Coordinates of C-alpha atoms in Angstrom, one line a residue:
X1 CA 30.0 15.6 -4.7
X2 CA 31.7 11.9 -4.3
X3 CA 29.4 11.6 -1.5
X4 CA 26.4 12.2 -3.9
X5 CA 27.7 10.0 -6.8
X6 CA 27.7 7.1 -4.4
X7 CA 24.5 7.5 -3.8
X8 CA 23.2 7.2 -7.2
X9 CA 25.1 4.0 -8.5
X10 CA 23.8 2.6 -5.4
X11 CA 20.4 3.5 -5.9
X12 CA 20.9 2.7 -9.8
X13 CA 22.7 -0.9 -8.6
X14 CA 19.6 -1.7 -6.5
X15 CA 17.2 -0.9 -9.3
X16 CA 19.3 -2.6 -12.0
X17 CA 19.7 -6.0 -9.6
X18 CA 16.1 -6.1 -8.5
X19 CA 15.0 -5.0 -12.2
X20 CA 16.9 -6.5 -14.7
X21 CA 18.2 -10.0 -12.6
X22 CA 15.4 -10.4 -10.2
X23 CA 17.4 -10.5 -7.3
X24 CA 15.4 -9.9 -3.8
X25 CA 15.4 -6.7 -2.9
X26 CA 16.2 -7.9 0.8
X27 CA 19.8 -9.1 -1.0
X28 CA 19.7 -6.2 -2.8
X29 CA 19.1 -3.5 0.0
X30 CA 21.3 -5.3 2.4
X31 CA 24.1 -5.5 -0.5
X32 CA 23.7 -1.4 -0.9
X33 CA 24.4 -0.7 2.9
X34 CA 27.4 -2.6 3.2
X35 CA 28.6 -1.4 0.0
X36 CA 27.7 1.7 0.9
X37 CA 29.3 1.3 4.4
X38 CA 32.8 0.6 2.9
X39 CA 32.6 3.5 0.4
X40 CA 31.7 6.2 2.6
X41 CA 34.6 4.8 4.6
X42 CA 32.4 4.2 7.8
X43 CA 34.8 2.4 10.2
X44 CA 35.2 -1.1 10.0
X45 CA 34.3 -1.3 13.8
X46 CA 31.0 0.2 13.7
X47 CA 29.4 -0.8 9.8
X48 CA 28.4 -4.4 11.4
X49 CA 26.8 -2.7 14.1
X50 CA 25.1 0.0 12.2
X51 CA 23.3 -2.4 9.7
X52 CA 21.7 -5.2 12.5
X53 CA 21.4 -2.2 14.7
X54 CA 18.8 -0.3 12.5
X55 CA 17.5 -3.6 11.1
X56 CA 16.9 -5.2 14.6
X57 CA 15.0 -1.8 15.7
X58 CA 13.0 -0.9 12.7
X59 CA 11.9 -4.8 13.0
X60 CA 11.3 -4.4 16.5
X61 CA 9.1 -0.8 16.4
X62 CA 6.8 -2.4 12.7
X63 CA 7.2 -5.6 12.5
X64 CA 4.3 -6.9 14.8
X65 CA 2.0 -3.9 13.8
X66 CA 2.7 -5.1 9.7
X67 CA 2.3 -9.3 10.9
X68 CA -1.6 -7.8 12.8
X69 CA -2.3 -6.2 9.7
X70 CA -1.7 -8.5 7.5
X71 CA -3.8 -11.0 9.8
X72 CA -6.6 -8.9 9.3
X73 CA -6.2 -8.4 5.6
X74 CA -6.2 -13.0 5.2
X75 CA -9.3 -13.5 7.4
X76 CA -11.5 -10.4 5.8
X77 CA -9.8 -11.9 2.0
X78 CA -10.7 -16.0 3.2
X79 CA -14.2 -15.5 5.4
X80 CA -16.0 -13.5 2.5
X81 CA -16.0 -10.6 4.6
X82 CA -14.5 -8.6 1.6
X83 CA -17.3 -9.6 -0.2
X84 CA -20.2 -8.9 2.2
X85 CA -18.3 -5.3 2.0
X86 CA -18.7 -4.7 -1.7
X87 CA -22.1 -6.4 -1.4
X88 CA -23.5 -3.8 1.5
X89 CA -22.0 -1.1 -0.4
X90 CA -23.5 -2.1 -4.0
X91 CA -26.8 -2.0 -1.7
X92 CA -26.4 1.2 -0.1
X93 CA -24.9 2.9 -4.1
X94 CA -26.5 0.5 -6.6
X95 CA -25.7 -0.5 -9.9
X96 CA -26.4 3.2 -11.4
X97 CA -23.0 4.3 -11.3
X98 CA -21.3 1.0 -12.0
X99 CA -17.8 3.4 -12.1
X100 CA -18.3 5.0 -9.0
X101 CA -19.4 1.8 -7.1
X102 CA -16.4 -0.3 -8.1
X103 CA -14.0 2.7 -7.1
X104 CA -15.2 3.0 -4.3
X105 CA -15.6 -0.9 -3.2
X106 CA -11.8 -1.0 -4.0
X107 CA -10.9 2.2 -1.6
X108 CA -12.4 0.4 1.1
X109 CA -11.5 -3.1 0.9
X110 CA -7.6 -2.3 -0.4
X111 CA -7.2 -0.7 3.4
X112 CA -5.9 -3.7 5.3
X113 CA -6.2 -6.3 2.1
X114 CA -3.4 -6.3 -0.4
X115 CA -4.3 -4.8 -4.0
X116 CA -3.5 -8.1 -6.0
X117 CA -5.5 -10.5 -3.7
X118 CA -8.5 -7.8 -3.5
X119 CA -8.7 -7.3 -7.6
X120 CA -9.0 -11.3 -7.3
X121 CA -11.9 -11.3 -4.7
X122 CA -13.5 -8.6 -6.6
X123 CA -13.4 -9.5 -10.3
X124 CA -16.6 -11.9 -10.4
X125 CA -18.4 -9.1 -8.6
X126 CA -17.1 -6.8 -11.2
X127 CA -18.1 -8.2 -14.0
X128 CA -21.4 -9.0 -12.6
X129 CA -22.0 -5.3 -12.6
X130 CA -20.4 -4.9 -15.7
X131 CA -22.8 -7.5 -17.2
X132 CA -25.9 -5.6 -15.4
X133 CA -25.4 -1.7 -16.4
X134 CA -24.1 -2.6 -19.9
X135 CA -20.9 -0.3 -19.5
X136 CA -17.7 -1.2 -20.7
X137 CA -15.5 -3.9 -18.9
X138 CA -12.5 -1.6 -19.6
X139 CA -14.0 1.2 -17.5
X140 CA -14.9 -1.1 -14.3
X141 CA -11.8 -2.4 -14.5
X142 CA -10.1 0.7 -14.4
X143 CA -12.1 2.0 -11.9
X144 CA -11.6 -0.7 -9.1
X145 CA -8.1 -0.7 -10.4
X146 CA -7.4 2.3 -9.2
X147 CA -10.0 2.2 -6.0
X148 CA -7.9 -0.5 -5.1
X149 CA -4.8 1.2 -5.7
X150 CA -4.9 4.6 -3.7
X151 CA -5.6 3.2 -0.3
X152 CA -3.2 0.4 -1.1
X153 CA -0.1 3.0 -1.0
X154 CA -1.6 5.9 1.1
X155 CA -3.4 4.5 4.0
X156 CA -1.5 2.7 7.1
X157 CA -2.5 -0.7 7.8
X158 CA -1.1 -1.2 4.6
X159 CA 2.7 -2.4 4.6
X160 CA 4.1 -0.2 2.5
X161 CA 2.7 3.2 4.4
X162 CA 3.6 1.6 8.1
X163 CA 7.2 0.7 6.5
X164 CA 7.2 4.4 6.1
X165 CA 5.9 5.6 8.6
X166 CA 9.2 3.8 10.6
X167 CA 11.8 4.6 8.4
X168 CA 10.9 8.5 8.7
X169 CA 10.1 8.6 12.2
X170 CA 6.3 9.0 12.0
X171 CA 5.3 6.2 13.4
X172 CA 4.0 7.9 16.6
X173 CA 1.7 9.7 14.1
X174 CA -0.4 7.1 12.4
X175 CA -3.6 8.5 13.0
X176 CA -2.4 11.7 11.6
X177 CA -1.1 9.6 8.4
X178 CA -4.7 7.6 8.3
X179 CA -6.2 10.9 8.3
X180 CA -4.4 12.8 5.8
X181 CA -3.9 9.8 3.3
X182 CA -7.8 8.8 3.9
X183 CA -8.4 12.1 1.5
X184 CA -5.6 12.2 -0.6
X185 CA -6.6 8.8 -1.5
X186 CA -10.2 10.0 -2.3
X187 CA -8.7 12.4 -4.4
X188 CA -6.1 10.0 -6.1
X189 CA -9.2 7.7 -6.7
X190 CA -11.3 10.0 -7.9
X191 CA -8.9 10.9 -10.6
X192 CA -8.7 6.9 -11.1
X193 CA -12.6 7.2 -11.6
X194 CA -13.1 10.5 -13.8
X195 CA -9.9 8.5 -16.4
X196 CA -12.4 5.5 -15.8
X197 CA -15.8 7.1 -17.0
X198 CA -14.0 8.5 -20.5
X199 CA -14.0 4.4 -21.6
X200 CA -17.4 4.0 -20.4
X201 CA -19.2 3.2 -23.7
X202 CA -16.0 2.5 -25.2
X203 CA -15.7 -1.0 -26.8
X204 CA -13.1 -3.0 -27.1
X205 CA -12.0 -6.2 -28.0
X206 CA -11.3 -9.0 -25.2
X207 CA -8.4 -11.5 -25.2
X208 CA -10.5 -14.8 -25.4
X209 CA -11.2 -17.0 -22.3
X210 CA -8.7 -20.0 -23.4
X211 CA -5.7 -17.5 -23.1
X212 CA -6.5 -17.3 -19.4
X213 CA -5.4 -21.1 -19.0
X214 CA -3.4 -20.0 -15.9
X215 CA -7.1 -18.4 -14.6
X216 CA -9.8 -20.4 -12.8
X217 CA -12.7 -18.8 -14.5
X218 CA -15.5 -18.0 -11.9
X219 CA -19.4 -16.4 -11.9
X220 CA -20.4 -14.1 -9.1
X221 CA -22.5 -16.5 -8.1
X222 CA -20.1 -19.2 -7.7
X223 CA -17.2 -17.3 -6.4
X224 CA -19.8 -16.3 -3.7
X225 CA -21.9 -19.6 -3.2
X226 CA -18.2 -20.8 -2.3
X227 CA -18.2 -18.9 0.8
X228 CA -21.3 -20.3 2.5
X229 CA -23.5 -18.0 4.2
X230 CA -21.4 -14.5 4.0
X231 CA -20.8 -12.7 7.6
X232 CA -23.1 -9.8 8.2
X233 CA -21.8 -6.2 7.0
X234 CA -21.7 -4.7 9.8
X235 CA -19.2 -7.1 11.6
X236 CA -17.3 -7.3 8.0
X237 CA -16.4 -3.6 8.5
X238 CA -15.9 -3.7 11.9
X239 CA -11.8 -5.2 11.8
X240 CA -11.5 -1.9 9.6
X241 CA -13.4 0.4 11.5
X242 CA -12.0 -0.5 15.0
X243 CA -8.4 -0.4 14.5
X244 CA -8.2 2.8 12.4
X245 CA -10.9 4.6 14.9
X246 CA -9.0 3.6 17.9
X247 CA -5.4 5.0 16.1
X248 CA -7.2 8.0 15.3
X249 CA -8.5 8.7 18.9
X250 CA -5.3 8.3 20.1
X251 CA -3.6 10.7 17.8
X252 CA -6.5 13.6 19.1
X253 CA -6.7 12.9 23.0
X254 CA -2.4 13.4 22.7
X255 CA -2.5 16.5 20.5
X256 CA -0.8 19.8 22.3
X257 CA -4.6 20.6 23.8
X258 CA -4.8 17.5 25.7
X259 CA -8.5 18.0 24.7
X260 CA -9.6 15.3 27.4
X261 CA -6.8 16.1 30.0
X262 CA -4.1 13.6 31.2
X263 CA -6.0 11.7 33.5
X264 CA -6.9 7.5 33.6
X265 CA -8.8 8.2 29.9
X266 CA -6.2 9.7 28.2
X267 CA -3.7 7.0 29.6
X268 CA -6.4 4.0 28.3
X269 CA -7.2 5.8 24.9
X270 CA -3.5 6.0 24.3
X271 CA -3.2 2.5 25.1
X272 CA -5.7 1.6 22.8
X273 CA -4.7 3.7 20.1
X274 CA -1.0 2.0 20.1
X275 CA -0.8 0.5 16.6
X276 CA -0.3 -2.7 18.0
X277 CA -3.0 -2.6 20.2
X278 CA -5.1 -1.3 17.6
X279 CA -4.6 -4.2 15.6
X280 CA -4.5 -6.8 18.0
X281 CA -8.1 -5.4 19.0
X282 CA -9.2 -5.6 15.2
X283 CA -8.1 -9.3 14.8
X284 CA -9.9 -10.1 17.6
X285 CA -13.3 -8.8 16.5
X286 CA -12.2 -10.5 13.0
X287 CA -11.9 -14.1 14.4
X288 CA -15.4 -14.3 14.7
X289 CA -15.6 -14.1 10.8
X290 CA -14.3 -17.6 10.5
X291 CA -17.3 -19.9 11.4
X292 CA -18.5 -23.1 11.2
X293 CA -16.6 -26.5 12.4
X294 CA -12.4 -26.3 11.8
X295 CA -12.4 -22.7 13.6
X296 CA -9.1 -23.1 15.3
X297 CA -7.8 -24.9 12.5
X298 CA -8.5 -22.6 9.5
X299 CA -7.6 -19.2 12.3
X300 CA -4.1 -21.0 12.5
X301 CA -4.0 -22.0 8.7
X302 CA -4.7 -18.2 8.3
X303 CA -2.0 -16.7 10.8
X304 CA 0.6 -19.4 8.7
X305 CA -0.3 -17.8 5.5
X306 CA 0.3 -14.3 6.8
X307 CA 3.5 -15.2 8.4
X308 CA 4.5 -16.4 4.6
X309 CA 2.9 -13.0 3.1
X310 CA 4.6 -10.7 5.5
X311 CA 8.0 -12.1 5.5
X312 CA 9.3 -10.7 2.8
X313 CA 8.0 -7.5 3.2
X314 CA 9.9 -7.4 6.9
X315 CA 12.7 -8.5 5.4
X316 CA 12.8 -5.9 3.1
X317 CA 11.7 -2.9 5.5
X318 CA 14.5 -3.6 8.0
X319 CA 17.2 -4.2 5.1
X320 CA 15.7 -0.9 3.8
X321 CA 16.0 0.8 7.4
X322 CA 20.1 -0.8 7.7
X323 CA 20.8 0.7 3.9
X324 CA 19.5 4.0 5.1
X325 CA 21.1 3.8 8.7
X326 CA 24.6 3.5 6.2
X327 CA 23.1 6.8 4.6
X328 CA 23.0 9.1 7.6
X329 CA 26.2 8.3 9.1
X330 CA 27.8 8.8 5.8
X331 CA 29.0 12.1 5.0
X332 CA 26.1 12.2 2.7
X333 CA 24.0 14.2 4.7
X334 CA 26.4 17.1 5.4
X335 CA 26.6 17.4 1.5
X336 CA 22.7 17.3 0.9
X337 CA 22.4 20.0 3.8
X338 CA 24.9 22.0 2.4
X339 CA 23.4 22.1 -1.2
X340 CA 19.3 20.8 -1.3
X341 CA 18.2 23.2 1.4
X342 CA 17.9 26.3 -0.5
X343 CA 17.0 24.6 -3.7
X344 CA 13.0 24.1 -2.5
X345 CA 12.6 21.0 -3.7
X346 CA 10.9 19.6 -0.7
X347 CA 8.1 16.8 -1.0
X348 CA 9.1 16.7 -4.7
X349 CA 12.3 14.4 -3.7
X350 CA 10.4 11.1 -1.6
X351 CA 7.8 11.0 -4.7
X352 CA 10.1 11.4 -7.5
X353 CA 12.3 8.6 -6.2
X354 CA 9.7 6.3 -5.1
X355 CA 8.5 6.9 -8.8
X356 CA 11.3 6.0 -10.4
X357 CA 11.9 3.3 -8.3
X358 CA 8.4 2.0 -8.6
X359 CA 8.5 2.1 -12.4
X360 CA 11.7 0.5 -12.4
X361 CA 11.2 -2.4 -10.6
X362 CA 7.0 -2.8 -10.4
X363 CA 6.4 -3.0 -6.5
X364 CA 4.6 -0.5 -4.6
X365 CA 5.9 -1.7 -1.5
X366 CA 9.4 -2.3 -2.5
X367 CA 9.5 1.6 -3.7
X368 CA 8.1 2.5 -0.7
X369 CA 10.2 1.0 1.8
X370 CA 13.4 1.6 -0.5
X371 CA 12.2 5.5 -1.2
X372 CA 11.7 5.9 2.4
X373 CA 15.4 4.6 3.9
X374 CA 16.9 7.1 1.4
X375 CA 15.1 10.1 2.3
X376 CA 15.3 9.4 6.1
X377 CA 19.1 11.3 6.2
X378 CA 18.0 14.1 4.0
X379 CA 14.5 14.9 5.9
X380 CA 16.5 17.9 7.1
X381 CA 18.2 19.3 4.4
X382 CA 14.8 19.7 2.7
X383 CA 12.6 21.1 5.3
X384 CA 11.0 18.2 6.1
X385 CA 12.3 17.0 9.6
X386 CA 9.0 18.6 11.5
X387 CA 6.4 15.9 12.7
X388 CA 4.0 17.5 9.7
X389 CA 7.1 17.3 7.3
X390 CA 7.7 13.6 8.1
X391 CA 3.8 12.6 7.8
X392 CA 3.5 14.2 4.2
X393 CA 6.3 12.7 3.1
X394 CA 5.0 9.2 4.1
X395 CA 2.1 10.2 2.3
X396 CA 4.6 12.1 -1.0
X397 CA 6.3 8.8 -1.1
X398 CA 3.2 6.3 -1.4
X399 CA 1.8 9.0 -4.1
X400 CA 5.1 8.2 -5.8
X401 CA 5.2 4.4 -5.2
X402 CA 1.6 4.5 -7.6
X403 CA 3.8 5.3 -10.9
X404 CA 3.6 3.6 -13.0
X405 CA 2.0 0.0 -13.2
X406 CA 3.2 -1.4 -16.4
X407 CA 4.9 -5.0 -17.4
X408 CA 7.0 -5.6 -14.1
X409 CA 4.5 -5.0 -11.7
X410 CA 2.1 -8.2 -10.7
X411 CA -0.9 -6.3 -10.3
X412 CA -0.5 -5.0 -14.0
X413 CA -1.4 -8.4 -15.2
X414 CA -3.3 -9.3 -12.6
X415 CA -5.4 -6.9 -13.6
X416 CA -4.8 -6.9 -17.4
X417 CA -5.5 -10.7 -17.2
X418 CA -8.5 -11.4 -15.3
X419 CA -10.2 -8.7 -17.2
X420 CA -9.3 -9.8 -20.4
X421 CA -7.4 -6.3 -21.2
X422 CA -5.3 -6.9 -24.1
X423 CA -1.5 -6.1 -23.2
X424 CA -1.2 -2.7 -25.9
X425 CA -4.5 -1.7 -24.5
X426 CA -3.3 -2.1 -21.0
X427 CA -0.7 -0.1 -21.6
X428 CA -2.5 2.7 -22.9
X429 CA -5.2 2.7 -20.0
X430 CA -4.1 0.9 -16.8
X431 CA -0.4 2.3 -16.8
X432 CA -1.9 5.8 -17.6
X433 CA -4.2 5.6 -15.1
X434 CA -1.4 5.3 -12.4
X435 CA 0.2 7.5 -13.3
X436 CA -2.6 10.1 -13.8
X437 CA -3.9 8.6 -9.8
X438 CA -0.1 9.4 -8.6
X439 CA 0.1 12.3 -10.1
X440 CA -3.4 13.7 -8.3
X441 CA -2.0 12.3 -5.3
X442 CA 0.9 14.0 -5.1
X443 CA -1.0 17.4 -6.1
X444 CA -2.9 16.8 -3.2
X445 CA -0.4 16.4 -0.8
X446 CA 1.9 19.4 -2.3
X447 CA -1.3 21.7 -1.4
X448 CA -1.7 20.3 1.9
X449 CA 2.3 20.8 2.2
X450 CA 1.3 24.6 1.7
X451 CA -0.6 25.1 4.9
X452 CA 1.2 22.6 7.3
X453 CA 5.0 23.5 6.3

């Protein structure tokens, strides 16, 4: 039992730090495990080598496929690729179903570009939608709101999912986690989109354009004359497309079946398929975006800026990975086998912390990666140490990670700002519509859980 009480005043102590003071959760994570070392009375002799152990490797295993990512994300975010995207797609959909279109503009373009930086690309496009159809700025709001957000915690290259994916030992399995979370997200969004619709013809009084004195107000039409001539759509998907086809392959030529054999394909296929690989492979067809005189210099101005993005999240995953490291060779685990196995709480436990952690704190990743280094010892106890057990629970903890949005979390106001959402309002659509999109999520995956576990 002392084991168990340990555990929650350092999860409380990291929420309450990284809450209420502000302090980084790197500190804070790195404070819990050695902490947490010296009260589960791990010797003295082996805590130093525990923490830079597990930080080292889990930094070693992610850190280049989360830096390749992140790559990706900058140059699709800085060419206008993001915006040739949600142009091809308003093409192919049109402006009939203004809801649907934002939704799904936001599931796509969220997969290897962060949430924040993709409501920001998108807004002028948004409200020149908005502006077209006649329907409510409140419900195109929500909608890419939550488009945005469902890939954003679900679907690897994302941070927060790879993070996860390495802290539970499922990072081997990333095409299965890409194909899994690919739905789940759907459905998450979808939810997002049907809360959307209800404030369709809903009106609503906007906060007025002065209060957005922090804001560079933009049209459509400038936002997108300030690109220059956008890259094509098909090469705008193809950084996407490439990476998460080749991850994919590789996860089905290496199933049990060897559908293809072992021979010189299956070797090159898996070579490909290697996250890294992957994503090496996908910033290379993204380069081309960048055109024009100054290519070398704006590629290297672009790899700088995703150095500075990624950092902290790296940080955080391998303090995350050292505090749970301190966790499984505490005598924590015994205790949770002893007592959690027969209780059947399964998948509920990764998305019920990463909730709480999310709404106590406000970032997605930062629940993730937390949620996930917790978990990690207990996978066991609750059924959930099987390769299908530790890909849902990736999947259970970014479902979590998506409740709630409210005041502490950047994209709240992000969102709430540039849309001109007054803050009661906000509160009573955007942090419900998380929740409601988390909630779907995690419904999803507890069905799936039904037929894998």
């Amino acid at each position: 039992m002392t084991s168990l009480l340990i555990l929650l005043v350092l999860v409380a102590a990291i929420v309450l730090v990284t809450a209420r003071w502000k302090v980084s959760p790197f500190l804070a994570l790195t404070g819990a495990a050695l902490i947490g070392a010296f009260a589960y009375r791990i010797p003295l002799g082996e805590v130093v080598t525990t923490v830079t152990t597990a930080f080292g490797n889990t930094l070693g295993n992610i850190g280049l496929v989360i830096l390749f990512g992140t790559m990706i994300g900058v140059i699709l975010e800085r060419s206008g690729a993001a915006i040739a995207m949600a142009e091809a797609l308003i093409k192919v959909l049109g402006t009939r179903f203004p809801n649907l279109t934002m939704s799904l503009i936001g599931y796509i373009v969220s997969i290897p570009v962060f949430c924040d930086s993709g409501y920001v690309i998108l807004n002028s496009l948004r409200k020149a939608v908005t502006l077209r159809t006649g329907v409510s700025t409140l419900a195109t709001s929500i909608a890419l709101m939550t488009g945005l957000y469902a890939t954003h915690t679900l679907v690897p290259p994302t941070p927060g999912p790879l993070a996860a994916a390495e802290n539970l030992g499922a990072s081997d399995d990333l095409g299965m986690i890409i194909a899994l979370g690919l739905p789940v997200a759907a459905v998450a969004a979808v939810a997002g989109l049907i809360f959307a619709s209800t404030f369709s013809r809903k009106e609503f009084t906007p906060l007025p354009a002065e209060s957005d004195d922090d804001l560079i107000e933009q049209s459509y039409e400038e936002l997108r004359a300030s690109y220059g001539r956008l890259p094509g759509a098909f090469v705008s998907f193809l950084p996407i497309v490439v990476p998460l086809a080749l991850i994919c392959t590789s996860s089905i030529v290496k199933l049990p079946g060897r559908p293809i054999g072992e021979g010189a394909a299956f070797d090159v296929l898996g070579f490909l398929g290697t996250p890294v690989v992957a994503l090496i492979i996908g910033l290379a067809v993204a380069v081309p975006l960048l055109r024009g005189h100054g290519r070398l210099e704006r590629f290297n101005d672009h790899v700088q800026e995703s150095i500075r993005v990624c950092a902290p999240i790296l940080l955080i995953t391998g303090a995350g990975a050292a505090f749970g490291a301190v966790l499984a060779a505490s005598p924590l685990t015994g205790f949770l086998s002893d007592n959690l196995s027969g209780l059947g709480l399964g998948l509920a436990v990764p998305f019920l912390i990463a909730a709480a952690l999310k709404t106590a704190q406000g970032s997605s990743t930062v629940s993730i990666v937390s949620t996930s280094a917790l978990i990690a010892p207990m996978l066991g106890s609750l059924g959930l140490d099987s390769p299908e057990g530790m890909i849902l629970s990736v999947l259970a903890t970014g479902a979590g990670a998506m409740v709630v949005s409210h005041a502490n979390d950047s994209y709240f106001w992000v969102v709430s700002q540039l849309s001109r959402i007054p803050v009661a309002t906000a509160y009573r659509t955007l942090s419900v519509a998380t929740a409601i999109e988390g909630t779907a999520a995690f419904a999803t995956i507890w069905t799936i859980g039904l037929f894998l576990l």
